[in-house]
Amino acid sequence: MAELTHFDDRGASRMVDVSAKASSLRTATASGLVRMAAETLALIVDRKLAKGDVLEVARLAGIMAAKRTGELIPLCHPLGLDGVEIDLTPRPPDALEIVATARLNGRTGVEMEAMTAVSIAALTIYDMCKAVDRGMVVERVRLEEKTGGKRGVYRRTDAGDGGEHPPAKP
Amino acid sequence: MAELTHFDDRGASRMVDVSAKASSLRTATASGLVRMAAETLALIVDRKLAKGDVLEVARLAGIMAAKRTGELIPLCHPLGLDGVEIDLTPRPPDALEIVATARLNGRTGVEMEAMTAVSIAALTIYDMCKAVDRGMVVERVRLEEKTGGKRGVYRRTDAGDGGEHPPAKP
Amino acid sequence: MAELTHFDDRGASRMVDVSAKASSLRTATASGLVRMAAETLALIVDRKLAKGDVLEVARLAGIMAAKRTGELIPLCHPLGLDGVEIDLTPRPPDALEIVATARLNGRTGVEMEAMTAVSIAALTIYDMCKAVDRGMVVERVRLEEKTGGKRGVYRRTDAGDGGEHPPAKP
Amino acid sequence: MAELTHFDDRGASRMVDVSAKASSLRTATASGLVRMAAETLALIVDRKLAKGDVLEVARLAGIMAAKRTGELIPLCHPLGLDGVEIDLTPRPPDALEIVATARLNGRTGVEMEAMTAVSIAALTIYDMCKAVDRGMVVERVRLEEKTGGKRGVYRRTDAGDGGEHPPAKP
Amino acid sequence: MAELTHFDDRGASRMVDVSAKASSLRTATASGLVRMAAETLALIVDRKLAKGDVLEVARLAGIMAAKRTGELIPLCHPLGLDGVEIDLTPRPPDALEIVATARLNGRTGVEMEAMTAVSIAALTIYDMCKAVDRGMVVERVRLEEKTGGKRGVYRRTDAGDGGEHPPAKP
Amino acid sequence: MAELTHFDDRGASRMVDVSAKASSLRTATASGLVRMAAETLALIVDRKLAKGDVLEVARLAGIMAAKRTGELIPLCHPLGLDGVEIDLTPRPPDALEIVATARLNGRTGVEMEAMTAVSIAALTIYDMCKAVDRGMVVERVRLEEKTGGKRGVYRRTDAGDGGEHPPAKP
């Protein structure tokens, strides 16, 4: 198994030197779920049709957090971003699915930006609904796909990675 | 079921007015899991004993993110924090458990600070180990307990909330 | 006319010492306008009814910026905030009005928080609509009212302050 | 009239994908006014000649805010900046004019950076002088010119855009 | 010798719990030097008299950085600040002295805020003058005095601490 | 002696326009010392061998601060970073040496990023050990080397710059 590249050979943490890498188009897609009471999901869906929009607040929070990934994740490179999109889809009866895609022309990948977008969007949903449902759970935040860079495409498969990393038994 | 307090009666988002609330001691504890390949967990545990320490980097990332919760979660109050602690415990064969506790004397609770600490610590573990295991999954981020404020103590129970919000089926 | 308190007697800038002031409830309300083509206003209003919501994005941007006022305004005290609300009201045929109110129990006023909320909400509207109307103008950002602190209530009057500070002739 | 590009075809907000755009030199110039009592303007001008310098504080605040535009404006791309300049010019008897120019080699324009620089510089003037003149008003913040990108040069004209967007009637 | 309180008894870092401490007035004063070529110091002093003011830029940078100490120093509590002042004094022939004082009513001290203000002011001087003098050195950044809290007053003495910590021999 | 480029010819501060400069690989190395009681150094070294690791916390703080240099230093360009490394070496009996190297493909140098990394790492050591040794002093923060850009390599020499800028006499 490969080394943990965020440490040098004496074990000191570092931001890995990518200055010699070529700049190329990178994309990454991550996803996650917010599990909640069915009544909470109904409340979110109904208010969206009516007046308040939890999903739009969460989407903006995720986009804004993606831009600040380099401030939050200690050894992440500070990156610009050429685009971020977040989809939030109700998964009745009791979950919201969040999918985020980040894009950049750069020397290193944007997986962390996509993962951060999903996580902060999920926490925002928790924040906005916690007064009615403190038991909500953020589930299954994971990388779905990445493209670009020397290693090329990564795509999560149900059998493959999923088999190796079964869902948590909490 | 109660209203979503982050919206006013016309559906506009707002930061809820807590100026009339009494200041009191608030605590919140949240937890989460990072599911990974058994080899990845071994690598983390071994390097800790040897030289590099993924857990310490993640712990610091979580503490620092907790301090910036109000910047990340749109309708969260900006809060000071009187203390933050994060424990990371290997759960062999294939998971790390993260538990974060936040404390504050203030007018509103610190659940989001604890949830943010867990989430960013989990993402940091992902970042540091992704070169060897892109299939890692952040699982089951949830509030365990809160104290303080008018509503008093909340404590998650296995039967209660757990029953209503079963683990994700990804 | 009083001294500029942000300078000491040698002309050096400083963050004024408020440590001896009593903590009390402070509120401030500020307002501003975004002047635009009538077609742009129609587009905003229509999309709100349909699908996209410029006003909600601007409202969140204003709330989030209010929390970071102390980072943006050099000699402003870093403050918590106990509540922020922003109203955006179409003023046909060609303007949007923004009104923001900030609240805090603290040693110094929250005027700058309310002014910052209005300004960043206005810039966000500009950003979201600039592809269709680069000629939009942010107008008349001003303090409407403040309460709390030793000096008590300030309330802008049409005859009074308005007379002294007529609208810009651009 | 064109679509609002910050929303996708379902009305969800997004950071527009610019990854396929060519990088080119972009500039943008914005301007604004701070209207104030004549005595306040005199105080600013006099102190500049003597000891304290409101204009320099405002200039720095504007430059620093321009660098953080992507954090403040939700759907703005996070950008580097190759240069920022801010001019503050007294317009006797009762106004200060602020003009900011931003420059970048990049995939998207820097209008928001210039507009943000002007707005935060204006708010800083308000902050520093509010103890003597709470009635100050930020007026007429607008884009004057932009260059670069596929659409080429935009230059505001008195007859054209000005005619369509008359000054506010507060 | 006492324990390092930023670690718990297993060696894990933490933000120490201060929730049970009483809030009281805290002050801290720190100082530092920027050593430079005599010509550089002359240039700073002369331009101040004439047109540009390195010292004012450094002072503002120090004040603004003090407000963000909790973001920069990992285990520091996020604090408000009730006041910050920075003095910059030429020490001919070849040094500038920086002295910063921070004040807060709070549960923990503001030493780090004063030390951060001095350090970032010093770095700003370096930045502004590095084109003419890359050999400048930041020297002797230290705590001069602190008051408040349970331990009471600390005041650095020449004989005492100075004797134990002689100047660097680089 | 050259002009201070951060001011225009009227003395107004600015972020220098680098848009016409070529992008090239830049590196910068800075260093500094934290002088402390011999017992404090022993405590740091011993705990590292045992459980808590002051050096790792300081290293991460320095890396994270380097990424935010453009937010802290007013006229610094906001830059990405392609890599950052920090070494902390005990210099018995009474000092820790910090050396930081930053790398970037860009239009302007990364000296300030390296200097900021050293300074914040040093302050973090102070913060973590101040409970046992308030008399610690940050010494001799300076640029050691830079490469890239039109001016080419700068390398500090003991005789040259060192002779001109002797250690502080506090």
Coordinates of C-alpha atoms in Angstrom, one line a residue, chain E residues 6-114:
Chain E
H6 CA -3.2 22.5 25.5
F7 CA -2.8 18.7 25.7
D8 CA -5.1 16.4 27.7
D9 CA -3.6 13.5 29.7
R10 CA -3.3 11.3 26.6
G11 CA -1.4 13.9 24.7
A12 CA -4.3 15.0 22.5
S13 CA -4.5 18.7 21.6
R14 CA -7.6 20.5 22.8
M15 CA -9.0 24.0 23.3
V16 CA -8.8 24.3 27.1
D17 CA -12.2 24.5 28.8
V18 CA -12.6 28.0 30.3
S19 CA -16.3 28.0 30.7
A20 CA -16.1 28.0 34.5
K21 CA -13.7 30.9 34.7
A22 CA -15.0 34.3 35.6
S23 CA -15.1 37.0 33.0
S24 CA -12.8 39.9 33.9
L25 CA -10.9 42.7 32.3
R26 CA -7.8 41.4 30.6
T27 CA -5.0 43.4 28.9
A28 CA -1.8 42.4 27.3
T29 CA 1.0 44.3 25.8
A30 CA 3.6 42.8 23.4
S31 CA 6.5 44.3 21.5
G32 CA 8.9 43.6 18.7
L33 CA 11.5 45.1 16.5
V34 CA 12.1 45.2 12.7
R35 CA 15.9 45.6 12.1
M36 CA 16.7 47.1 8.7
A37 CA 19.3 49.1 6.8
A38 CA 19.6 52.7 8.0
E39 CA 18.7 53.8 4.5
T40 CA 15.4 51.8 4.7
L41 CA 14.5 53.4 8.0
A42 CA 15.2 56.8 6.6
L43 CA 13.0 56.0 3.6
I44 CA 10.1 55.0 5.9
V45 CA 10.5 58.1 8.1
D46 CA 10.9 60.5 5.1
R47 CA 7.9 59.1 3.2
K48 CA 5.8 59.5 6.3
L49 CA 6.6 63.1 6.4
A50 CA 6.0 63.4 2.7
K51 CA 3.4 61.1 1.2
G52 CA 3.2 57.4 1.8
D53 CA 2.9 56.0 5.2
V54 CA 4.3 52.5 5.8
L55 CA 3.6 52.8 9.5
E56 CA -0.1 53.4 9.1
V57 CA -0.4 50.4 6.8
A58 CA 1.4 48.2 9.3
R59 CA -0.7 49.5 12.2
L60 CA -3.9 48.6 10.4
A61 CA -2.6 45.2 9.4
G62 CA -1.7 44.5 13.0
I63 CA -5.1 45.6 14.3
M64 CA -6.9 43.5 11.8
A65 CA -4.8 40.5 12.4
A66 CA -5.4 40.8 16.2
K67 CA -9.1 40.3 15.5
R68 CA -8.4 37.1 13.7
T69 CA -6.0 35.5 16.2
G70 CA -8.4 32.7 17.0
E71 CA -8.4 31.7 13.3
L72 CA -4.6 31.6 13.1
I73 CA -3.5 30.0 16.4
P74 CA -5.0 26.6 16.5
L75 CA -5.8 26.2 20.2
C76 CA -6.6 29.8 21.0
H77 CA -10.1 30.7 22.0
P78 CA -12.0 32.8 19.6
L79 CA -12.4 36.1 21.3
G80 CA -14.0 39.5 20.8
L81 CA -11.7 42.4 21.5
D82 CA -12.7 45.6 23.3
G83 CA -9.7 47.6 22.0
V84 CA -6.4 47.4 20.2
E85 CA -3.7 50.0 19.9
I86 CA -0.4 49.8 18.1
D87 CA 2.6 52.2 18.3
L88 CA 5.4 52.1 15.8
T89 CA 8.5 54.1 16.8
P90 CA 11.6 54.6 14.8
R91 CA 14.7 53.5 16.8
P92 CA 17.6 55.0 14.8
P93 CA 19.8 54.2 13.2
D94 CA 18.4 50.9 12.1
A95 CA 15.2 49.6 13.8
L96 CA 11.5 50.2 14.2
E97 CA 9.9 49.2 17.5
I98 CA 6.3 47.9 17.5
V99 CA 4.2 47.9 20.7
A100 CA 0.7 46.5 20.7
T101 CA -1.9 46.5 23.5
A102 CA -5.1 44.4 23.5
R103 CA -8.1 44.7 25.9
L104 CA -11.0 42.4 26.5
N105 CA -13.6 41.6 29.2
G106 CA -13.5 37.9 28.9
R107 CA -12.7 34.4 30.4
T108 CA -9.2 34.1 29.0
G109 CA -6.2 36.3 28.3
V110 CA -5.4 38.3 25.2
E111 CA -1.6 37.7 25.1
M112 CA -1.8 36.0 21.7
E113 CA -3.9 38.9 20.3
A114 CA -1.1 41.3 21.2

